[in-house]
Each structure stands twice: as structure tokens, then as C-alpha cells.
Short mmCIF file of C-alpha atoms and ligand atoms in Angstrom, two decimals:
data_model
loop_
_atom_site.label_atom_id
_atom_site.label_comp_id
_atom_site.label_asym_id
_atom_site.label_seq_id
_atom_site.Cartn_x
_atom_site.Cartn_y
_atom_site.Cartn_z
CA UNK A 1 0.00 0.00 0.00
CA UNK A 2 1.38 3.32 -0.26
CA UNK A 3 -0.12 7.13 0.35
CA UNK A 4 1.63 10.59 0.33
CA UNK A 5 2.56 11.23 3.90
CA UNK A 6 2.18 8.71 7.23
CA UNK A 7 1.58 10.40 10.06
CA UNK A 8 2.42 8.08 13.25
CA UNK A 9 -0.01 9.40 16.07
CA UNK A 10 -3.49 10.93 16.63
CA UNK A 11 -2.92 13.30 19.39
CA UNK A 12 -3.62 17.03 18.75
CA UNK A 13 -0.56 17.02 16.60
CA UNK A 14 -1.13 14.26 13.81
CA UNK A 15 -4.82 14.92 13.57
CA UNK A 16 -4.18 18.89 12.59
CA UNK A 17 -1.61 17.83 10.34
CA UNK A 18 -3.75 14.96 8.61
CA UNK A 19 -6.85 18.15 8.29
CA UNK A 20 -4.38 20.69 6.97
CA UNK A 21 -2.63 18.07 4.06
CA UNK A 22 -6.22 16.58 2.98
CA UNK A 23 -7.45 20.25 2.61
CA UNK A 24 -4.69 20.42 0.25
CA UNK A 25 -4.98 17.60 -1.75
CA UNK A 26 -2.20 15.73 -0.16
CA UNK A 27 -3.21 11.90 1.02
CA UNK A 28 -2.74 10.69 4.20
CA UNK A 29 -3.09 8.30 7.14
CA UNK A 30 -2.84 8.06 10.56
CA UNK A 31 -1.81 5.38 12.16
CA UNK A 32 -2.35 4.87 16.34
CA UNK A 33 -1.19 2.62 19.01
CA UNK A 34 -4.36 3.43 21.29
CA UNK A 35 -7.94 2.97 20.76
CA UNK A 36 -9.53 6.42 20.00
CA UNK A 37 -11.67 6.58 23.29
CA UNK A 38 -8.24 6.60 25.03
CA UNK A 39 -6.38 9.20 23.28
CA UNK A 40 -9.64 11.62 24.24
CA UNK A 41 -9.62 9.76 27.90
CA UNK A 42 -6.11 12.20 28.30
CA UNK A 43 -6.77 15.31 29.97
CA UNK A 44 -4.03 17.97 29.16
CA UNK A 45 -4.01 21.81 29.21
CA UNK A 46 -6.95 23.98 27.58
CA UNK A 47 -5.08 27.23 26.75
CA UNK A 48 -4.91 28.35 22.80
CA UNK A 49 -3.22 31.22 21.52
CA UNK A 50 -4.84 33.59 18.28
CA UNK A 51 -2.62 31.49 15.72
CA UNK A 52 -3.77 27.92 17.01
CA UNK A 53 -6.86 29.20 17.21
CA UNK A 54 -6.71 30.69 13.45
CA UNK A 55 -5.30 26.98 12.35
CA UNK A 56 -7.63 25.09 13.60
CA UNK A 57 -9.68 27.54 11.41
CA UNK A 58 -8.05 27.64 8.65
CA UNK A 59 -8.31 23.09 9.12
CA UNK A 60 -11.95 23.94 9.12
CA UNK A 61 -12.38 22.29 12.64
CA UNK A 62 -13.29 25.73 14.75
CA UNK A 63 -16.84 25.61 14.92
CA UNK A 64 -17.86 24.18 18.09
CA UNK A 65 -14.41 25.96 19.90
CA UNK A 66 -16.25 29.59 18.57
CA UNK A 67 -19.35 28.79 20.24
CA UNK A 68 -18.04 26.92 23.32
CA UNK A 69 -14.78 28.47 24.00
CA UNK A 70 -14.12 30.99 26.52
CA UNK A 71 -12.18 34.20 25.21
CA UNK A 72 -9.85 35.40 27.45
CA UNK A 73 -8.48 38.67 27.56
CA UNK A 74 -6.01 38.94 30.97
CA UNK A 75 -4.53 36.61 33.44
CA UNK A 76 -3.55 36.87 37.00
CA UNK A 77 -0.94 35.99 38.86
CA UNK A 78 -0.89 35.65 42.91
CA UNK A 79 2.51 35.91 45.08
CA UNK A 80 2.47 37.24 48.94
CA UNK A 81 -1.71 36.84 48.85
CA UNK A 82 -1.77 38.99 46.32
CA UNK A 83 -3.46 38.88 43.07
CA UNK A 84 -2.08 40.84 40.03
CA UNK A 85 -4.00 41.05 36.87
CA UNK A 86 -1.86 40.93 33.29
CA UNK A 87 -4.18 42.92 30.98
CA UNK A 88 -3.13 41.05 27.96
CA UNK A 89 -5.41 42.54 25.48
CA UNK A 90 -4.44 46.25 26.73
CA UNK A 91 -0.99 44.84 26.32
CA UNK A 92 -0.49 43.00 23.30
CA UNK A 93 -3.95 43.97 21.47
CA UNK A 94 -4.25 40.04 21.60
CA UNK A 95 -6.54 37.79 23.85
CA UNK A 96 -6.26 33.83 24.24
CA UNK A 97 -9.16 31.03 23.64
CA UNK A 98 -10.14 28.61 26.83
CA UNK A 99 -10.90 25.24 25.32
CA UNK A 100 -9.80 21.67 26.39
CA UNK A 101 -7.15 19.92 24.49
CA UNK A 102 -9.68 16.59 24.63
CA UNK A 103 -12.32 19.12 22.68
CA UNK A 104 -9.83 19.80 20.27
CA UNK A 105 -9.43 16.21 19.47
CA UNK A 106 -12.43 15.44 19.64
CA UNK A 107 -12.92 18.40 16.94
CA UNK A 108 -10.01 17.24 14.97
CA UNK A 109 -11.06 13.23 15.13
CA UNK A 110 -15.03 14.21 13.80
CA UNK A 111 -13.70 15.95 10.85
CA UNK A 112 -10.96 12.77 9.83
CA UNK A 113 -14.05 10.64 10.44
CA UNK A 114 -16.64 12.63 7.89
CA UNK A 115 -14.12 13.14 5.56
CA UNK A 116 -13.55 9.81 5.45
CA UNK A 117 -9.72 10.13 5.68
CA UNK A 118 -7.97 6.98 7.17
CA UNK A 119 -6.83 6.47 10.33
CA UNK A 120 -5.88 3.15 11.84
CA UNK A 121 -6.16 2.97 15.64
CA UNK A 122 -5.30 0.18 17.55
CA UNK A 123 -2.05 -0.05 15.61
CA UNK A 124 0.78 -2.52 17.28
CA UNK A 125 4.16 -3.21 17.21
CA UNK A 126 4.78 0.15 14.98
CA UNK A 127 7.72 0.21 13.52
CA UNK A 128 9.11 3.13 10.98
CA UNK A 129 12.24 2.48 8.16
CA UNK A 130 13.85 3.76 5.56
CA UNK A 131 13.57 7.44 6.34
CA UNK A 132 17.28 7.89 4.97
CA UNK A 133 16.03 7.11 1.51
CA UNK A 134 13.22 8.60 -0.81
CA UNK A 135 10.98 5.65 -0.07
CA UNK A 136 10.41 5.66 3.74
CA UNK A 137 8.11 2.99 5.10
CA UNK A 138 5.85 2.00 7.96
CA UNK A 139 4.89 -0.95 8.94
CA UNK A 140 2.56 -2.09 12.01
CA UNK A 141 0.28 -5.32 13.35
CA UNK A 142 -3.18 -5.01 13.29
CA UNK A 143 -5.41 -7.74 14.24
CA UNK A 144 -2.86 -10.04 14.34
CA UNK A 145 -1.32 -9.39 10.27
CA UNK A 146 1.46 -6.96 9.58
CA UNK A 147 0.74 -3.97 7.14
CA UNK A 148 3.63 -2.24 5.01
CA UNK A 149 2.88 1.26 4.37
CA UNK A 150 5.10 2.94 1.77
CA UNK A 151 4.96 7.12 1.70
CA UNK A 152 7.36 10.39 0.65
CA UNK A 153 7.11 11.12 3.94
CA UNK A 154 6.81 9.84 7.67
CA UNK A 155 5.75 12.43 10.27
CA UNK A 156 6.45 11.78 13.68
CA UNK A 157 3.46 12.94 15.57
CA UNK A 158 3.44 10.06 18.39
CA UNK A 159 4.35 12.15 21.66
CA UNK A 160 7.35 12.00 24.22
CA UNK A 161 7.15 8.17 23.97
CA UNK A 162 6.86 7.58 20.65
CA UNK A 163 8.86 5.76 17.80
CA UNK A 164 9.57 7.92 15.68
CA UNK A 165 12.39 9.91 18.27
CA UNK A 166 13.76 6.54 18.86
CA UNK A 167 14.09 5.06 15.76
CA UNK A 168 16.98 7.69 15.21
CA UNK A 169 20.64 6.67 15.53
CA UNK A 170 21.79 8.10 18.06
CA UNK A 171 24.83 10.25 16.64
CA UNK A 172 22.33 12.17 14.38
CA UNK A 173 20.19 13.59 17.27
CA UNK A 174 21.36 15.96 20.37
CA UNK A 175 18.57 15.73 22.83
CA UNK A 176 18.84 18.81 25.83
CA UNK A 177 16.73 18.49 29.05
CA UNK A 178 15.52 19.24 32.43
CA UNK A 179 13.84 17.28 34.44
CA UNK A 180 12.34 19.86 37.91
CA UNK A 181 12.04 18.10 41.18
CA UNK A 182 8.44 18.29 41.41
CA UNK A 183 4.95 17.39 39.90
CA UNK A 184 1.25 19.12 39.31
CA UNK A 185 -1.72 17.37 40.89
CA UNK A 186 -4.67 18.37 38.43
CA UNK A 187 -8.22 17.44 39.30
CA UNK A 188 -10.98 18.43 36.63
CA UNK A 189 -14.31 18.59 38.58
CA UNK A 190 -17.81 19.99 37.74
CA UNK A 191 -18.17 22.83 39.61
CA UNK A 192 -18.20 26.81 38.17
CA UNK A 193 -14.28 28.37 38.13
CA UNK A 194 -12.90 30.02 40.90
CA UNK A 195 -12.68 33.23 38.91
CA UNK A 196 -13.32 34.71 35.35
CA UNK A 197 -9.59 34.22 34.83
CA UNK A 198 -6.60 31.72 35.26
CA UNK A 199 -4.89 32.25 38.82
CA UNK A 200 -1.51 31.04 38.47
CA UNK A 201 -0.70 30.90 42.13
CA UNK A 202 3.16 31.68 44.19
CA UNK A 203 2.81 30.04 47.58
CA UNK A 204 5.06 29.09 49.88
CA UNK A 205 3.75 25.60 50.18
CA UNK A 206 4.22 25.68 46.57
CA UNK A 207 2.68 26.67 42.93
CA UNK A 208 -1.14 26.37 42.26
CA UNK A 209 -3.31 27.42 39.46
CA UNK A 210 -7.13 27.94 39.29
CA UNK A 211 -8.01 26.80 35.36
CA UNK A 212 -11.45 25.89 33.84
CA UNK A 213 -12.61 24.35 30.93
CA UNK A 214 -16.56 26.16 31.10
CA UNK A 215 -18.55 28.08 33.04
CA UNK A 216 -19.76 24.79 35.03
CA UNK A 217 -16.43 23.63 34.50
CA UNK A 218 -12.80 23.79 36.34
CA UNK A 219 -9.50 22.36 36.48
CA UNK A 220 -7.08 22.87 39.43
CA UNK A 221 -3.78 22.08 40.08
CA UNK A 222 -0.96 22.00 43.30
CA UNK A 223 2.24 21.51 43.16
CA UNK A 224 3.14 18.51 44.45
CA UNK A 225 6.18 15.99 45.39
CA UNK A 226 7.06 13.72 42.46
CA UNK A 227 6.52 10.53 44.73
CA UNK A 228 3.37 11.53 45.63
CA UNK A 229 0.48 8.78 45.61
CA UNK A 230 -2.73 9.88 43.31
CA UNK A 231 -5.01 7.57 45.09
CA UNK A 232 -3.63 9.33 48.56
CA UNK A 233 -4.64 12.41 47.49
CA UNK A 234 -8.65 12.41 48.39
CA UNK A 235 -10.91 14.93 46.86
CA UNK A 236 -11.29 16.81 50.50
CA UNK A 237 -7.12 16.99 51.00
CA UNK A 238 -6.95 18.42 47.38
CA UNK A 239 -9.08 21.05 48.24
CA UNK A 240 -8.09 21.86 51.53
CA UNK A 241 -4.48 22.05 50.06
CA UNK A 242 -5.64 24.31 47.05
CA UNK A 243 -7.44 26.74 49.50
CA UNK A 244 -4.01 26.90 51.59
CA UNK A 245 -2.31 28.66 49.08
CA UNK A 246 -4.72 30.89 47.77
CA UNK A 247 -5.76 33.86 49.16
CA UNK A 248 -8.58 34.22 51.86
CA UNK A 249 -11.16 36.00 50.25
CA UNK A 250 -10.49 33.61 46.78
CA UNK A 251 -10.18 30.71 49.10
CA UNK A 252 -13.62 31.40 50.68
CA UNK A 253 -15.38 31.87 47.09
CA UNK A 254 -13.83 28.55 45.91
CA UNK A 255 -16.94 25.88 44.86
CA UNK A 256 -15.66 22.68 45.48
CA UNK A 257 -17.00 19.21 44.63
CA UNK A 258 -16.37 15.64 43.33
CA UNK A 259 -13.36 14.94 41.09
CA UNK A 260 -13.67 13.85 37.43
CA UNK A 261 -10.26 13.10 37.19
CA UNK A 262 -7.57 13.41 39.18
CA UNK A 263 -3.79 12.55 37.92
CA UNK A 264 -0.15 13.75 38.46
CA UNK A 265 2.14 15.36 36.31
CA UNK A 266 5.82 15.13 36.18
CA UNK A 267 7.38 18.70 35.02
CA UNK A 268 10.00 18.37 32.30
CA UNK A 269 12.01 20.91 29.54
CA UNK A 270 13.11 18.74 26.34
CA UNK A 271 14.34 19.28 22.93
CA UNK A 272 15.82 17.12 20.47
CA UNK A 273 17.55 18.50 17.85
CA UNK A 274 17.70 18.58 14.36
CA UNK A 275 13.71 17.74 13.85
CA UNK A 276 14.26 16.45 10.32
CA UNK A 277 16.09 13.31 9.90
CA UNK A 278 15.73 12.60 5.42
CA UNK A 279 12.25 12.08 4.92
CA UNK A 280 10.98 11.88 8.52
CA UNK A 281 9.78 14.80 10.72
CA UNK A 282 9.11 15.07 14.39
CA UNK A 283 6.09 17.27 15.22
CA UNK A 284 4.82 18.34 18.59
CA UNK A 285 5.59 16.26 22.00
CA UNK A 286 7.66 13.67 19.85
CA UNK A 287 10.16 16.40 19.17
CA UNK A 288 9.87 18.23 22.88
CA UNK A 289 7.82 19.08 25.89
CA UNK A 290 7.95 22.15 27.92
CA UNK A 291 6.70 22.54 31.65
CA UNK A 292 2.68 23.38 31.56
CA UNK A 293 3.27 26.55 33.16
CA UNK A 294 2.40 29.08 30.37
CA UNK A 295 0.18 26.26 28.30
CA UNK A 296 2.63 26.34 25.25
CA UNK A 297 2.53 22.59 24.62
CA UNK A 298 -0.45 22.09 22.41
CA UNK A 299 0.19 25.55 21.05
CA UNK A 300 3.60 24.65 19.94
CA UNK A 301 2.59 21.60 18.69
CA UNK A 302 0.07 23.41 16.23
CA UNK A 303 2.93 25.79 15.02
CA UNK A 304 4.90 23.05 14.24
CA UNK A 305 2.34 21.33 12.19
CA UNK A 306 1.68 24.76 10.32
CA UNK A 307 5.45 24.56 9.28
CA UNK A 308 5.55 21.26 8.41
CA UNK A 309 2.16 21.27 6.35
CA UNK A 310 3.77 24.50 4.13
CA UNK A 311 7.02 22.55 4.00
CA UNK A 312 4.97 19.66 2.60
CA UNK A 313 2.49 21.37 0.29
CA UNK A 314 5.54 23.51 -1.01
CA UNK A 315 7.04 20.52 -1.82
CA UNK A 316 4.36 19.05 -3.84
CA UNK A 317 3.46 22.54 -5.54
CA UNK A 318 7.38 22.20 -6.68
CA UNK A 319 9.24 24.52 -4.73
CA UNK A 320 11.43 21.40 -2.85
CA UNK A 321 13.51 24.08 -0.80
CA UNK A 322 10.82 24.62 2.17
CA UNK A 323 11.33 21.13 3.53
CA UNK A 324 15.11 21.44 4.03
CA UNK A 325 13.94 24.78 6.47
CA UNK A 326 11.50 22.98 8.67
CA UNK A 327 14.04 22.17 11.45
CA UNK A 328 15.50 25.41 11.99
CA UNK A 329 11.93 27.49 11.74
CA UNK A 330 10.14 25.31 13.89
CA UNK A 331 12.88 25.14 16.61
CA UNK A 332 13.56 28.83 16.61
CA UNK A 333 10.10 29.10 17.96
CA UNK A 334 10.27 26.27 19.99
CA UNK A 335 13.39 27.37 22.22
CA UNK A 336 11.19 30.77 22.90
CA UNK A 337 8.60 29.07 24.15
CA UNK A 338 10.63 26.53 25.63
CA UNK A 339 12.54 29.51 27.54
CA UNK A 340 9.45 30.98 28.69
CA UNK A 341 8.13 28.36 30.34
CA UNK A 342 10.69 27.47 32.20
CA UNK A 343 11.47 31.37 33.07
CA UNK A 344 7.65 31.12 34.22
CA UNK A 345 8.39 27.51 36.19
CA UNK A 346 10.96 29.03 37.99
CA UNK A 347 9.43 32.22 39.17
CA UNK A 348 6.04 30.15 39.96
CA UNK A 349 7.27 27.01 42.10
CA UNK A 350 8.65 26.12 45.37
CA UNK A 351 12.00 24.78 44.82
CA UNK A 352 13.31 22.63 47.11
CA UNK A 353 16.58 23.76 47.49
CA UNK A 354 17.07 27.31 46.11
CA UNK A 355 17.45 28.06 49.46
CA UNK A 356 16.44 31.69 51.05
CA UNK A 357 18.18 33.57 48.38
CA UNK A 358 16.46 31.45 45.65
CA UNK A 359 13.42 32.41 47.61
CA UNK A 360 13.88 35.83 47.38
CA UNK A 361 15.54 36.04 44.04
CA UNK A 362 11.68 35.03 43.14
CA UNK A 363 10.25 37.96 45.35
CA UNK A 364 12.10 40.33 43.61
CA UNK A 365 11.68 39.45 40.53
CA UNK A 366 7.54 39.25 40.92
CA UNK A 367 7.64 42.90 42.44
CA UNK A 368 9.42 44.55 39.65
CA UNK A 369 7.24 42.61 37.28
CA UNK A 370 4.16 44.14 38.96
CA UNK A 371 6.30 47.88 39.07
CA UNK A 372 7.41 47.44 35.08
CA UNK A 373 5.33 48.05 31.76
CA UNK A 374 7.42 46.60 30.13
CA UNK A 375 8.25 43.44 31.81
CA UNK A 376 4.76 43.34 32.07
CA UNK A 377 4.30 43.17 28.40
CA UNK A 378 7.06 40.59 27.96
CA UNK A 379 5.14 38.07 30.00
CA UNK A 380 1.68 39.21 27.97
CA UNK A 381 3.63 39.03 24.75
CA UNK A 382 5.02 35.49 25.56
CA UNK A 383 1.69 34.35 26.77
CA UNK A 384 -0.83 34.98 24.05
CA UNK A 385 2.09 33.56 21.72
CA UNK A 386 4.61 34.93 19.65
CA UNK A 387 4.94 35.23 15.53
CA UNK A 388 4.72 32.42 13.30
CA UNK A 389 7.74 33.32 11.42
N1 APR B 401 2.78 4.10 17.25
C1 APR B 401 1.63 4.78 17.00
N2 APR B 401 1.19 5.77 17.79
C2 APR B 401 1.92 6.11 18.86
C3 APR B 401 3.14 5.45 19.16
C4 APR B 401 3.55 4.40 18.31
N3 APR B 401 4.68 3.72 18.55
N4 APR B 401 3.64 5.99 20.29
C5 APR B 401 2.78 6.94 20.67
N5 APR B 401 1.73 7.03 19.83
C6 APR B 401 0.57 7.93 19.90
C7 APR B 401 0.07 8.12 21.31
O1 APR B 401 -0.78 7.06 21.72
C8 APR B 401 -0.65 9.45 21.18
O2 APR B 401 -2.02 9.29 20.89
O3 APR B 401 0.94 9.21 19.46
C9 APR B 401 0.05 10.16 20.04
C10 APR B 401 0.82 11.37 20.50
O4 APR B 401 -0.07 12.32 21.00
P1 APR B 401 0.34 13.40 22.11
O5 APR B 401 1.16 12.75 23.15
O6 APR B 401 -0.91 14.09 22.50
O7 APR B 401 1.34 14.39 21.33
P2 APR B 401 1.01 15.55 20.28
O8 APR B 401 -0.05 15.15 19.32
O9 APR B 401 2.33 16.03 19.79
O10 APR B 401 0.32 16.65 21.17
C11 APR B 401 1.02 17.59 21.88
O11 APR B 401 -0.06 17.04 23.89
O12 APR B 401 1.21 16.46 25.74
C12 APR B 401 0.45 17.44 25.15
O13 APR B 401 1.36 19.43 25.98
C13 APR B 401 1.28 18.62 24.88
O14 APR B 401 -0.59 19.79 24.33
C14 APR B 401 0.54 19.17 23.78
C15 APR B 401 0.11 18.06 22.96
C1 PHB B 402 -5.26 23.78 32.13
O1 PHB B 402 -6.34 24.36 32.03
O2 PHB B 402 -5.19 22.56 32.24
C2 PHB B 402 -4.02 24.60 32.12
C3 PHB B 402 -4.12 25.96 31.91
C4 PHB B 402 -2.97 26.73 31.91
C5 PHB B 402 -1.76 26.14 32.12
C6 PHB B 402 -1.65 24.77 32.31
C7 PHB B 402 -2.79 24.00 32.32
O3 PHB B 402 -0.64 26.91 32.14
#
């Protein structure tokens, strides 16, 4: 069998890309290790910036995130019991879209489905070769018989874990990380948000942050220790730890109620680099992760995919150059984003041994925030998302 491009993964990342190449006349399939209920069964951050938002347009899947999602146009952060609001429309002219990652997908899966494009879930034993030549393949064991794909092109669009990332030798790829010493608890529970607008908390017991995914709808995290136990953590100690460290009057406003979910994150900063080895790609998560704080993941995942699908359709259209730039202009981006969240990480968290100067290295750095304009606008800037360039 063969088709234009194989895209390994349905996450956020393969999906968009699949939309964006079929729009342009470019075949494709997906192929997935999990079942689809399980990919949507992952609960991940719900923050979009103007040009994800204007992508997922553009892949004709932003219907239901116009009428459902939440336009924000500020965000505030707490330190000392004090909240500080970020006008980030005042600041940048832009404002940011509230809508679950799982909706996305959901979004992106409904339009592969009624367009009939395939996608084969439930895909084992993946395994992707040949990328060094013109006539990459994939092949993968479904229902028991192996399948040989043949394609131009492999995208690797199958997370942190994937195959793609591993399949590489290891002398062509340089892979830079940090790993922080702590996790998020997140619990997603049916009760109306804390406040209009994300709370991204400094406490000294450690970082929290008041999200939502509705009106009816929030998502809360606290920092936590990276041995922590999910199934110690009940529903009552999660809130009584999340009122802790907020302040009194928010605290005492705070509608609490049965989990949905509940899970633990570990915090990580990762890039590999180059992202083009021949005729494969990495795209999104498979090619690096950044810390949630800031919500860039999904967002630079979508960027990514918006270079990759002009590399691609350039390519086809006969202009061959665009594919040899897709490395370099997607990881540009990528360490901005990759710098801000850990610049936010670090001024947000409890370290546990930065010691008192650490400590007040943070202080100071929060109060001229709150004194500067400008520094202001840098955060605002970096938040709503910079350039696609
Ligand atoms: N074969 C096929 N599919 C695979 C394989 C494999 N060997 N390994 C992993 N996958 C699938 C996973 O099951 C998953 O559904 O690839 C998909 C990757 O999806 P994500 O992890 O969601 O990654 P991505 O699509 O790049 O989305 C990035 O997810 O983690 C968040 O913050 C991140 O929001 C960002 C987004
Ligand atoms: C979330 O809603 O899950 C969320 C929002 C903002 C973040 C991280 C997670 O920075």
C-alpha cells in the first residue's frame, strides 16, 4: 500500500496535520497505538493562543471551539496573597481562547471521520524504516497481520514516547533536558471556576493554578512531590491544600465538589535537535515538551504542524527548498517558548533547594514585574504567543 505522507499518532498534533494536508490535496493516514476513546480519555491543558486558534480555522475544525470556548483577555498571577492582573489585550492587542485539548481532538477526530480520511487505531508493534532514503516505510500489526505502508514522507506525531524519536541513531540527534524536582496534581471537577480568569498561584507551600474548561467547568492544580500517591490524594485533601495557598477572600469563594479526574504530572524541559532526519519529521511532543506553566505545549505543537504542512504542500506545488527549512523554523520558535516556560516555572514554584536567596531572588523578581510596563508586556507578549515566522 502506499499514500503521500504517514503520520504516526493521533494526538492534537497528527490529527491537525492529517486536516491541513487533505485540505490540500495531499493523502494521508494516521496510524495509532491506542484505541480512539483513550487518546480523548487524556486530559491535558486547555489554553490556545490567536494562531492555534486561526489553524484550527483555517483546518476547518473551529466551529464548536467559537461557540463553546471561553475568550480570554487577561490573566492573574498571585505571590504574597496577592493577586495581580496581566491585561493582555491592553498589552499586546491580543486575547487567548479557553478550550480543552480533549475538545480539540475530539474536533479534529469528527472531521478525519466525515471526511472519510484513514486512520488506523489500535495499531501494534509500529515500527518506521527507511527514512534515509526517498521511499520511507511503515509498517505495524493489526489484528494479528502486519501492514507495510510505503509514503514520501513519515511524520512523527506520536508524543514524548513515541517511535519515531527513537528510531533515530543516536549520533544524528542531540537531545537537551531538564527534568524539575516536582509534579502538578490536576483534578478536573464539575463545579463553576474560581474566577473569570486563570490564577496562576506563588505560595510558599508551593505553585497552584485555578483553570477551567466552562462556566460549570474547572480544572485545578498543586504543586506537588514527584513521589506523591494519586489515590492518597482524596478529593477533600486536594481542596483543603488548594485553598491553603490561595488567598482568603479567593479561598472562601472557591466551589468545590467531586473529582472527574484526578492525575499527576511530572514537570520536564526537552528538545531534540535537528527535527528532520531525510524524509521523517518530528512534530509536537515527539520532538519536545515544555513545563505546563504558560500552556505552550499544544500551542507549539500546532505551530509546528503549520510549518511542516507548508514545508509539505511547497514541496508538492514544486518549490522542494521549504522542507530542508523545517528544522531550523520550527525550533527557533520552539526554544522561545521553551525559555518561557521554564522562566515562568521558575518564578512560579517552590524549589526545594534554592534556598532563602532562591526564595527571594523570586520575590524580587515578581515585584518589579508588577512595578514594570514593560516586563509586564514581555510576560503578555510570551503568553498569548509569539509570531509564526
Ligand atoms: N505508534 C503509534 N502511535 C503512537 C506510538 C507508536 N509507537 N507511540 C505513541 N503514539 C501515539 C500516542 O498514543 C498518542 O495518541 O501518538 C500520540 C501522540 O499524542 P500526544 O502525546 O498528545 O502528542 P502531540 O499530538 O504532539 O500533542 C502535543 O499534547 O502532551 C500534550 O502538551 C502537549 O498539548 C501538547 C500536545
Ligand atoms: C489547564 O487548564 O489545564 C491549564 C491551563 C494553563 C496552564 C496549564 C494547564 O498553564
Amino acid at each position: 500500500m502506499k499514500t503521500q505522507v504517514v503520520i504516526i499518532g493521533a494526538g492534537p498534533s497528527g490529527l491537525l496535520l492529517g486536516q491541513l494536508l487533505a485540505r490540500s490535496g495531499i493523502a494521508n493516514t494516521v496510524i495509532e497505538q491506542r484505541s480512539a476513546d483513550y487518546v480523548l480519555g487524556r486530559i491535558r491543558a486547555g489554553v490556545l493562543e490567536q494562531t492555534t486558534v486561526d489553524l484550527l480555522q483555517t483546518a476547518g475544525v473551529a466551529e464548536r471551539m467559537h461557540q463553546e470556548g471561553l475568550p480570554h483577555v487577561g490573566v492573574e498571577l498571585c505571590f504574597g496573597g496577592q493577586r495581580h492582573r496581566i491585561d493582555l489585550l491592553g498589552l499586546t492587542g491580543k486575547r487567548v481562547m479557553v478550550y480543552g485539548q480533549t475538545e480539540v481532538t475530539r474536533d479534529l477526530m469528527d472531521a478525519r471521520a466525515a471526511a472519510g480520511l484513514p486512520t488506523v487505531y489500535e495499531a501494534d508493534e509500529v515500527v518506521v524504516s527507511g527514512f534515509d532514503s526517498a521511499t520511507p516505510s511503515v509498517s505495524y500489526l493489526k489484528d494479528g497481520v502486519r501492514v507495510e505502508l510505503q509514503a514520501d514522507f513519515i511524520a512523527g506525531c506520536d508524543g514524548f514516547h513515541g517511535v519515531c524519536r527513537a528510531s533515530v541513531p543516536a549520533a544524528a540527534i542531540t537531545l537537551h533536558e531538564k527534568v524539575y524536582p516536582f509534579g502538578w496534581l490536576g483534578v478536573l471537577a464539575d463545579v463553576p471556576p474560581v474566577s473569570d480568569e486563570l490564577i496562576y498561584v506563588q505560595h510558599e507551600r508551593g505553585f497552584a493554578l485555578c483553570s477551567q474548561r466552562s462556566k460549570v467547568r474547572s480544572r485545578y492544580y498543586v504543586q506537588c512531590a514527584l513521589d506523591d500517591d494519586v489515590a492518597a490524594w482524596s478529593d477533600d485533601a486536594f481542596w483543603a491544600e488548594l485553598k491553603r495557598r490561595l488567598p482568603t477572600e479567593t479561598a472562601a469563594q472557591l466551589v468545590t465538589g467531586a473529582s472527574i479526574e484526578k492525575s499527576i504530572a511530572p514537570l520536564r524541559s526537552f528538545v531534540a535537535e535537528p527535527l528532520r532526519f531525510g524524509s521523517m519529521f518530528l512534530v509536537g511532543d515527539a520532538g519536545h515538551i515544555v513545563p505546563p506553566t504558560g500552556a505552550k505545549g499544544l500551542n507549539l505543537a500546532a505551530s509546528d504542524v503549520a510549518y511542516l504542512w507548508q514545508a509539505i504542500s511547497g514541496w508538492y506545488a514544486g518549490s522542494k527548498a521549504e522542507i530542508d527549512h523545517y528544522s531550523s523554523r520550527a525550533l527557533a520558535r520552539i526554544w522561545k517558548a521553551e525559555r518561557f516556560s521554564w522562566w515562568m516555572t521558575s518564578l512560579m514554584h517552590k524549589f526545594p533547594d534554592s534556598g532563602s536567596f532562591g526564595h527571594k531572588m523570586q520575590m524580587a523578581e515578581m515585584d518589579y514585574l508588577f512595578s514594570s510596563q514593560a516586563a509586564m508586556t514581555v510576560l503578555a507578549e510570551n503568553y498569548v504567543g509569539l509570531p509564526l515566522v
